[in-house]
Amino acid sequence: MDQKSLRILEEKCIQDCAPACTAGCPAHVDVKKMTAAVGNGDVSTALEAFMRAVPFPGIISHVCDRPCEDVCIYNEIGNPIAIRAIERTCVEQGSRPDFNKLRRPQRSERVAIVGGGISGLTAAHDLARKGYRVTVYESADRLGGRLWRADRNYLPAEVIEADLAVLPDLDVEVRLGTEISVPLTELRAEFDAVYVATGAGEAGVMGLPADDHGNAVVDPITFSTSIDGVFAGGGLLWGPEMHSSITSISEGRRAGISIDRYLQEVSLTASRTGEGPYESCLYTDLEGVEGRPRIEIGHPDDGYEWYEAMLEAKRCLQCECMECVKVCQYLEDYKKYPRKYVREIYNNLSIVQGTRHANRFINSCSVCGLCAEVCPTDLDMGEVVLDARRTMVEQGRMPPSAHDFALRDMAFSNSDKFAMAKNPPGSDSSNYVLFPGCQLAASSPGQVEKLYSHLTTSLSNDQVGMMLGCCGAPANWAGRSDKFDEAINRWRQELESMGNPTIVLPCSSCFQVFKTALPDIQIVSLWELLDDKEIVPEPATGEPRTVSIHDPCTTRHETGIHDSIRRMVDKIGYEVDELEASRERTSCCSYGGHTWLANKDLSNRIVERRINESDADYVTYCAMCRDFFAAKGKRTLHILDLLFEPDVDVRATRTGPGYSQRHENRARLKRHLLRDIWGETMDGDERFEEIELRMSAEVAASLDERLILIEDIQRVIEHAERTERRLVNNETGHLLAYTRPEAVTYWVEYLPTDDGAFEIFNAYSHRMEIPGSDES
Amino acid sequence: MTTGDGILTGDESKWRCSGCDVPLVISKVEVSYLGSSFPVDLARCPTCGLVFIPEELATGRMLDVEQQLEDK
């Protein structure tokens, strides 16, 4: 990820965009902050937020034309939030912050403001706070300009006076009753900069270039005129028809920024996006939000009582997007949102020396794509995360423990223990080849045998081959492009040697791998094949019941698969109570992306969240989804259970096999298939595999929890017994030995039994190297 | 994990080397991970050098240090 792509990603996330009210306000009042504070009864914090944008809060909270309320998204469900009335309560009830404390040191440059209306006074206020020496020329005998023409009940005189009292505090020099009769060039010669804000229809008089209507023409961004150092804004630009105090304030402030930059001799135009009103890019979902009635005010000229303002402020929806965070436990767990996350990932990848705090975050995503599905701008954190993992691998900075277990599992599946590719007996090519994947074979090897038998029978005019192995998905999730390409190339070659059959895929992760990495080969989802060819096996049970379907996340955009599954479930005679988050909105079981390996606590929360979405039994068509849900006590069926198993209740509550048993099941499946279908035997086991182990259920569960396999233990015992390098416990007589086959050192506490087996009492492991641990 | 930093659990007195039939003694052992190595006081056989790492150490502080080093 370079800086440019970081910025593109950051901009894709709209969570930090200003809400409609703030964006639509020419002065960008932080309405969310203000209403949140008022809602909490903290009017002073609210007033401070208001006054950061508006120097004359009393006036604005009386006469603002309220563009914020026009664009407030509450309009879609009711009356908009009464923002101006809330502002007025803040002014009446809150204490004004002393911004003078923040006043910068006095500077020597002098600025003339021509016109004491609200635009000129805003510029005067801002520039005086920046330390400039400001003189205001006003032709009338008081400041305020057009404000004095308003109805006094609507805008009381004391409100104007209270607001303008800030100017003497800022040492602004005011010359009332003073008409500027000299040309602006002369005034400019006397001052370092001039802001002309004399109000509508004065452009010609002041000698500024004007349009056909007599309105002054200025640069729309900087408010500079054709005269160097002279700026103009306010009513002078718009003519007498339009009047908006908040726009006057905005223009006075923006002209003030330009004058400051002009006097400091820096660019007037750099980074000036988002000034003035604009359309918000924030998305806020209003589904399910019920509008509540506005708290009404007794008389239009009156304000709220403080408690009324509080109630009204609480009506504010506090607009935000958070669409992805709402649906994803992972994004929620880390308590931020993608705009922040992509920056953290970028920083993590850029660290040369120091702790990489985001490693675990990067390795915890299930890359399921749900965030992109719900994102208004399609930002896919999964893609960002996978890219980051590949970079970490390239940099040599992927934590070795993060994906190691899964990669070794993949290596096992693609070793001779499991992997094979066979045409049907007596044929030297295939039209179809069943690729059950590693986990269906590990979880339900018997069903794979039944499935193969069913396909060869029902596709009797075709040659149906069998290919066993792991597609390579774990390598992809681990950022290991080398191992992924190796797996893919292997399958490409195997398929070629079988005459390029159509590959039949029960597992949707395999389906996505083959679909994206080998786009030129023919693939078909097993479920669509069964459905399309009308060869769905006659179910062993048809007892009607209601189930919810959990679509595996890798089928997200595979509508055809979703439909086929539902037709099959219907045909079996089951009612479907659809989960709210199904099909393209489905969520991952936490197997994807190795969340379960990188972050066990998160994985548990993900599973709990999903299994509690419905009380009905779940039906799914991914072995890992099924086993993960069942492990937490959720009755979950694989659709093959419905087709091939007579006792569905037993299948629904079955706990999936442990990690050692998964290896064993894969190896056994291959052995059975070779023996029963091809009449072949497998090569002999290695020496250590003949070691027979006994252990209690508690010890077996502890091994699984610690990701220690039977074969790891067999290796330690074989080594210890052969070399006699082991410790003995003085009290129990137990033996303790260790060895390090590859990257992990395994410790096993054991005793030989009378009949030549070994009883296991405990096992643990570490990755740190100690002398003399290597296998020899 | 630093030298002699409270990693001895007392369990080491229960074990002796089976092959050499001698009690274990505490000595400095160089452990390493991801290019970093440091001396640690561990129980080991004075004759053949076989080391004892108790379960609490492997699954506790050793794991913590491994994870810290993985994030460096």
PDB file of N, CA and C in Angstrom, chain A residues 15-74:
ATOM      1  N   GLN A  15     -17.370   7.613   6.751  1.00  0.00           N
ATOM      2  CA  GLN A  15     -17.803   7.793   8.135  1.00  0.00           C
ATOM      3  C   GLN A  15     -17.433   9.168   8.699  1.00  0.00           C
ATOM      4  N   ASP A  16     -16.272   9.698   8.286  1.00  0.00           N
ATOM      5  CA  ASP A  16     -15.852  10.992   8.818  1.00  0.00           C
ATOM      6  C   ASP A  16     -16.453  12.176   8.059  1.00  0.00           C
ATOM      7  N   CYS A  17     -17.239  11.926   7.016  1.00  0.00           N
ATOM      8  CA  CYS A  17     -17.853  13.042   6.278  1.00  0.00           C
ATOM      9  C   CYS A  17     -18.783  13.811   7.216  1.00  0.00           C
ATOM     10  N   ALA A  18     -18.841  15.107   7.016  1.00  0.00           N
ATOM     11  CA  ALA A  18     -19.759  15.913   7.816  1.00  0.00           C
ATOM     12  C   ALA A  18     -21.192  15.516   7.487  1.00  0.00           C
ATOM     13  N   PRO A  19     -22.074  15.505   8.495  1.00  0.00           N
ATOM     14  CA  PRO A  19     -23.474  15.197   8.213  1.00  0.00           C
ATOM     15  C   PRO A  19     -24.127  16.314   7.390  1.00  0.00           C
ATOM     16  N   ALA A  20     -25.320  16.055   6.894  1.00  0.00           N
ATOM     17  CA  ALA A  20     -25.990  16.996   5.991  1.00  0.00           C
ATOM     18  C   ALA A  20     -26.101  18.400   6.588  1.00  0.00           C
ATOM     19  N   CYS A  21     -26.445  18.494   7.886  1.00  0.00           N
ATOM     20  CA  CYS A  21     -26.642  19.796   8.528  1.00  0.00           C
ATOM     21  C   CYS A  21     -25.363  20.631   8.493  1.00  0.00           C
ATOM     22  N   THR A  22     -24.245  20.008   8.884  1.00  0.00           N
ATOM     23  CA  THR A  22     -22.971  20.722   8.951  1.00  0.00           C
ATOM     24  C   THR A  22     -22.470  21.075   7.550  1.00  0.00           C
ATOM     25  N   ALA A  23     -22.602  20.115   6.630  1.00  0.00           N
ATOM     26  CA  ALA A  23     -22.151  20.379   5.260  1.00  0.00           C
ATOM     27  C   ALA A  23     -22.987  21.481   4.626  1.00  0.00           C
ATOM     28  N   GLY A  24     -24.284  21.484   4.920  1.00  0.00           N
ATOM     29  CA  GLY A  24     -25.188  22.452   4.305  1.00  0.00           C
ATOM     30  C   GLY A  24     -25.093  23.833   4.932  1.00  0.00           C
ATOM     31  N   CYS A  25     -24.481  23.928   6.107  1.00  0.00           N
ATOM     32  CA  CYS A  25     -24.316  25.225   6.780  1.00  0.00           C
ATOM     33  C   CYS A  25     -23.118  25.947   6.172  1.00  0.00           C
ATOM     34  N   PRO A  26     -23.276  27.176   5.681  1.00  0.00           N
ATOM     35  CA  PRO A  26     -22.139  27.882   5.089  1.00  0.00           C
ATOM     36  C   PRO A  26     -20.975  28.036   6.077  1.00  0.00           C
ATOM     37  N   ALA A  27     -21.284  28.068   7.384  1.00  0.00           N
ATOM     38  CA  ALA A  27     -20.234  28.231   8.386  1.00  0.00           C
ATOM     39  C   ALA A  27     -19.838  26.898   9.031  1.00  0.00           C
ATOM     40  N   HIS A  28     -20.495  25.808   8.640  1.00  0.00           N
ATOM     41  CA  HIS A  28     -20.175  24.457   9.128  1.00  0.00           C
ATOM     42  C   HIS A  28     -20.247  24.310  10.641  1.00  0.00           C
ATOM     43  N   VAL A  29     -21.368  24.718  11.200  1.00  0.00           N
ATOM     44  CA  VAL A  29     -21.591  24.486  12.633  1.00  0.00           C
ATOM     45  C   VAL A  29     -21.602  22.974  12.896  1.00  0.00           C
ATOM     46  N   ASP A  30     -20.876  22.540  13.932  1.00  0.00           N
ATOM     47  CA  ASP A  30     -20.838  21.111  14.288  1.00  0.00           C
ATOM     48  C   ASP A  30     -22.111  20.771  15.069  1.00  0.00           C
ATOM     49  N   VAL A  31     -23.181  20.562  14.310  1.00  0.00           N
ATOM     50  CA  VAL A  31     -24.498  20.374  14.927  1.00  0.00           C
ATOM     51  C   VAL A  31     -24.540  19.106  15.776  1.00  0.00           C
ATOM     52  N   LYS A  32     -23.898  18.039  15.275  1.00  0.00           N
ATOM     53  CA  LYS A  32     -23.911  16.772  16.026  1.00  0.00           C
ATOM     54  C   LYS A  32     -23.327  16.952  17.426  1.00  0.00           C
ATOM     55  N   LYS A  33     -22.194  17.647  17.471  1.00  0.00           N
ATOM     56  CA  LYS A  33     -21.530  17.854  18.756  1.00  0.00           C
ATOM     57  C   LYS A  33     -22.412  18.714  19.664  1.00  0.00           C
ATOM     58  N   MET A  34     -23.012  19.717  19.028  1.00  0.00           N
ATOM     59  CA  MET A  34     -23.838  20.650  19.797  1.00  0.00           C
ATOM     60  C   MET A  34     -25.074  19.944  20.367  1.00  0.00           C
ATOM     61  N   THR A  35     -25.782  19.194  19.532  1.00  0.00           N
ATOM     62  CA  THR A  35     -27.003  18.544  20.024  1.00  0.00           C
ATOM     63  C   THR A  35     -26.662  17.444  21.026  1.00  0.00           C
ATOM     64  N   ALA A  36     -25.523  16.767  20.806  1.00  0.00           N
ATOM     65  CA  ALA A  36     -25.132  15.719  21.765  1.00  0.00           C
ATOM     66  C   ALA A  36     -24.893  16.343  23.136  1.00  0.00           C
ATOM     67  N   ALA A  37     -24.210  17.499  23.149  1.00  0.00           N
ATOM     68  CA  ALA A  37     -23.915  18.163  24.422  1.00  0.00           C
ATOM     69  C   ALA A  37     -25.199  18.667  25.075  1.00  0.00           C
ATOM     70  N   VAL A  38     -26.065  19.287  24.304  1.00  0.00           N
ATOM     71  CA  VAL A  38     -27.333  19.780  24.879  1.00  0.00           C
ATOM     72  C   VAL A  38     -28.151  18.609  25.400  1.00  0.00           C
ATOM     73  N   GLY A  39     -28.158  17.525  24.638  1.00  0.00           N
ATOM     74  CA  GLY A  39     -28.885  16.320  25.061  1.00  0.00           C
ATOM     75  C   GLY A  39     -28.384  15.809  26.401  1.00  0.00           C
ATOM     76  N   ASN A  40     -27.083  16.048  26.666  1.00  0.00           N
ATOM     77  CA  ASN A  40     -26.507  15.657  27.958  1.00  0.00           C
ATOM     78  C   ASN A  40     -26.622  16.757  28.998  1.00  0.00           C
ATOM     79  N   GLY A  41     -27.299  17.834  28.654  1.00  0.00           N
ATOM     80  CA  GLY A  41     -27.482  18.928  29.601  1.00  0.00           C
ATOM     81  C   GLY A  41     -26.282  19.850  29.717  1.00  0.00           C
ATOM     82  N   ASP A  42     -25.343  19.739  28.775  1.00  0.00           N
ATOM     83  CA  ASP A  42     -24.109  20.523  28.858  1.00  0.00           C
ATOM     84  C   ASP A  42     -24.149  21.655  27.827  1.00  0.00           C
ATOM     85  N   VAL A  43     -24.869  22.734  28.154  1.00  0.00           N
ATOM     86  CA  VAL A  43     -25.059  23.805  27.172  1.00  0.00           C
ATOM     87  C   VAL A  43     -23.776  24.581  26.899  1.00  0.00           C
ATOM     88  N   SER A  44     -22.861  24.635  27.857  1.00  0.00           N
ATOM     89  CA  SER A  44     -21.639  25.413  27.637  1.00  0.00           C
ATOM     90  C   SER A  44     -20.741  24.757  26.592  1.00  0.00           C
ATOM     91  N   THR A  45     -20.611  23.420  26.667  1.00  0.00           N
ATOM     92  CA  THR A  45     -19.861  22.704  25.630  1.00  0.00           C
ATOM     93  C   THR A  45     -20.536  22.905  24.277  1.00  0.00           C
ATOM     94  N   ALA A  46     -21.867  22.871  24.294  1.00  0.00           N
ATOM     95  CA  ALA A  46     -22.615  23.063  23.053  1.00  0.00           C
ATOM     96  C   ALA A  46     -22.367  24.469  22.502  1.00  0.00           C
ATOM     97  N   LEU A  47     -22.362  25.460  23.388  1.00  0.00           N
ATOM     98  CA  LEU A  47     -22.164  26.840  22.937  1.00  0.00           C
ATOM     99  C   LEU A  47     -20.748  27.011  22.372  1.00  0.00           C
ATOM    100  N   GLU A  48     -19.792  26.349  23.004  1.00  0.00           N
ATOM    101  CA  GLU A  48     -18.427  26.435  22.493  1.00  0.00           C
ATOM    102  C   GLU A  48     -18.350  25.858  21.080  1.00  0.00           C
ATOM    103  N   ALA A  49     -19.023  24.708  20.865  1.00  0.00           N
ATOM    104  CA  ALA A  49     -19.037  24.099  19.522  1.00  0.00           C
ATOM    105  C   ALA A  49     -19.678  25.059  18.527  1.00  0.00           C
ATOM    106  N   PHE A  50     -20.758  25.678  18.931  1.00  0.00           N
ATOM    107  CA  PHE A  50     -21.469  26.624  18.066  1.00  0.00           C
ATOM    108  C   PHE A  50     -20.569  27.812  17.730  1.00  0.00           C
ATOM    109  N   MET A  51     -19.907  28.346  18.775  1.00  0.00           N
ATOM    110  CA  MET A  51     -19.135  29.574  18.588  1.00  0.00           C
ATOM    111  C   MET A  51     -17.809  29.357  17.864  1.00  0.00           C
ATOM    112  N   ARG A  52     -17.381  28.099  17.734  1.00  0.00           N
ATOM    113  CA  ARG A  52     -16.202  27.846  16.910  1.00  0.00           C
ATOM    114  C   ARG A  52     -16.504  28.208  15.457  1.00  0.00           C
ATOM    115  N   ALA A  53     -17.750  28.038  15.068  1.00  0.00           N
ATOM    116  CA  ALA A  53     -18.129  28.320  13.685  1.00  0.00           C
ATOM    117  C   ALA A  53     -18.741  29.707  13.524  1.00  0.00           C
ATOM    118  N   VAL A  54     -19.327  30.227  14.606  1.00  0.00           N
ATOM    119  CA  VAL A  54     -20.122  31.450  14.506  1.00  0.00           C
ATOM    120  C   VAL A  54     -19.684  32.448  15.580  1.00  0.00           C
ATOM    121  N   PRO A  55     -19.046  33.562  15.193  1.00  0.00           N
ATOM    122  CA  PRO A  55     -18.567  34.503  16.213  1.00  0.00           C
ATOM    123  C   PRO A  55     -19.687  35.319  16.859  1.00  0.00           C
ATOM    124  N   PHE A  56     -20.843  35.408  16.197  1.00  0.00           N
ATOM    125  CA  PHE A  56     -21.948  36.215  16.744  1.00  0.00           C
ATOM    126  C   PHE A  56     -23.149  35.303  16.976  1.00  0.00           C
ATOM    127  N   PRO A  57     -23.103  34.501  18.054  1.00  0.00           N
ATOM    128  CA  PRO A  57     -24.069  33.414  18.228  1.00  0.00           C
ATOM    129  C   PRO A  57     -25.476  33.891  18.549  1.00  0.00           C
ATOM    130  N   GLY A  58     -25.593  35.010  19.242  1.00  0.00           N
ATOM    131  CA  GLY A  58     -26.932  35.505  19.581  1.00  0.00           C
ATOM    132  C   GLY A  58     -27.682  35.890  18.317  1.00  0.00           C
ATOM    133  N   ILE A  59     -27.007  36.638  17.463  1.00  0.00           N
ATOM    134  CA  ILE A  59     -27.637  37.098  16.220  1.00  0.00           C
ATOM    135  C   ILE A  59     -28.049  35.906  15.357  1.00  0.00           C
ATOM    136  N   ILE A  60     -27.096  34.996  15.132  1.00  0.00           N
ATOM    137  CA  ILE A  60     -27.371  33.860  14.246  1.00  0.00           C
ATOM    138  C   ILE A  60     -28.482  32.975  14.806  1.00  0.00           C
ATOM    139  N   SER A  61     -28.500  32.784  16.123  1.00  0.00           N
ATOM    140  CA  SER A  61     -29.530  31.903  16.684  1.00  0.00           C
ATOM    141  C   SER A  61     -30.903  32.563  16.674  1.00  0.00           C
ATOM    142  N   HIS A  62     -30.954  33.853  16.278  1.00  0.00           N
ATOM    143  CA  HIS A  62     -32.253  34.511  16.092  1.00  0.00           C
ATOM    144  C   HIS A  62     -32.649  34.615  14.624  1.00  0.00           C
ATOM    145  N   VAL A  63     -31.695  34.926  13.753  1.00  0.00           N
ATOM    146  CA  VAL A  63     -32.098  35.290  12.379  1.00  0.00           C
ATOM    147  C   VAL A  63     -31.593  34.345  11.296  1.00  0.00           C
ATOM    148  N   CYS A  64     -30.890  33.294  11.668  1.00  0.00           N
ATOM    149  CA  CYS A  64     -30.329  32.409  10.631  1.00  0.00           C
ATOM    150  C   CYS A  64     -31.447  31.858   9.745  1.00  0.00           C
ATOM    151  N   ASP A  65     -31.159  31.763   8.454  1.00  0.00           N
ATOM    152  CA  ASP A  65     -32.169  31.213   7.537  1.00  0.00           C
ATOM    153  C   ASP A  65     -32.170  29.683   7.533  1.00  0.00           C
ATOM    154  N   ARG A  66     -31.392  29.086   8.389  1.00  0.00           N
ATOM    155  CA  ARG A  66     -31.449  27.655   8.717  1.00  0.00           C
ATOM    156  C   ARG A  66     -31.314  26.698   7.520  1.00  0.00           C
ATOM    157  N   PRO A  67     -30.279  26.850   6.707  1.00  0.00           N
ATOM    158  CA  PRO A  67     -30.084  25.861   5.636  1.00  0.00           C
ATOM    159  C   PRO A  67     -29.859  24.452   6.206  1.00  0.00           C
ATOM    160  N   CYS A  68     -29.356  24.394   7.446  1.00  0.00           N
ATOM    161  CA  CYS A  68     -29.131  23.090   8.107  1.00  0.00           C
ATOM    162  C   CYS A  68     -30.430  22.322   8.254  1.00  0.00           C
ATOM    163  N   GLU A  69     -31.481  23.036   8.652  1.00  0.00           N
ATOM    164  CA  GLU A  69     -32.751  22.344   8.894  1.00  0.00           C
ATOM    165  C   GLU A  69     -33.386  21.888   7.580  1.00  0.00           C
ATOM    166  N   ASP A  70     -33.102  22.651   6.498  1.00  0.00           N
ATOM    167  CA  ASP A  70     -33.641  22.236   5.190  1.00  0.00           C
ATOM    168  C   ASP A  70     -33.080  20.885   4.749  1.00  0.00           C
ATOM    169  N   VAL A  71     -31.805  20.628   5.099  1.00  0.00           N
ATOM    170  CA  VAL A  71     -31.175  19.403   4.597  1.00  0.00           C
ATOM    171  C   VAL A  71     -31.078  18.299   5.654  1.00  0.00           C
ATOM    172  N   CYS A  72     -31.522  18.592   6.865  1.00  0.00           N
ATOM    173  CA  CYS A  72     -31.500  17.587   7.953  1.00  0.00           C
ATOM    174  C   CYS A  72     -32.215  16.320   7.485  1.00  0.00           C
ATOM    175  N   ILE A  73     -31.577  15.146   7.672  1.00  0.00           N
ATOM    176  CA  ILE A  73     -32.186  13.934   7.111  1.00  0.00           C
ATOM    177  C   ILE A  73     -33.437  13.515   7.882  1.00  0.00           C
ATOM    178  N   TYR A  74     -33.673  14.178   8.999  1.00  0.00           N
ATOM    179  CA  TYR A  74     -34.923  13.897   9.730  1.00  0.00           C
ATOM    180  C   TYR A  74     -36.143  14.258   8.888  1.00  0.00           C
TER     181      TYR A  74
END
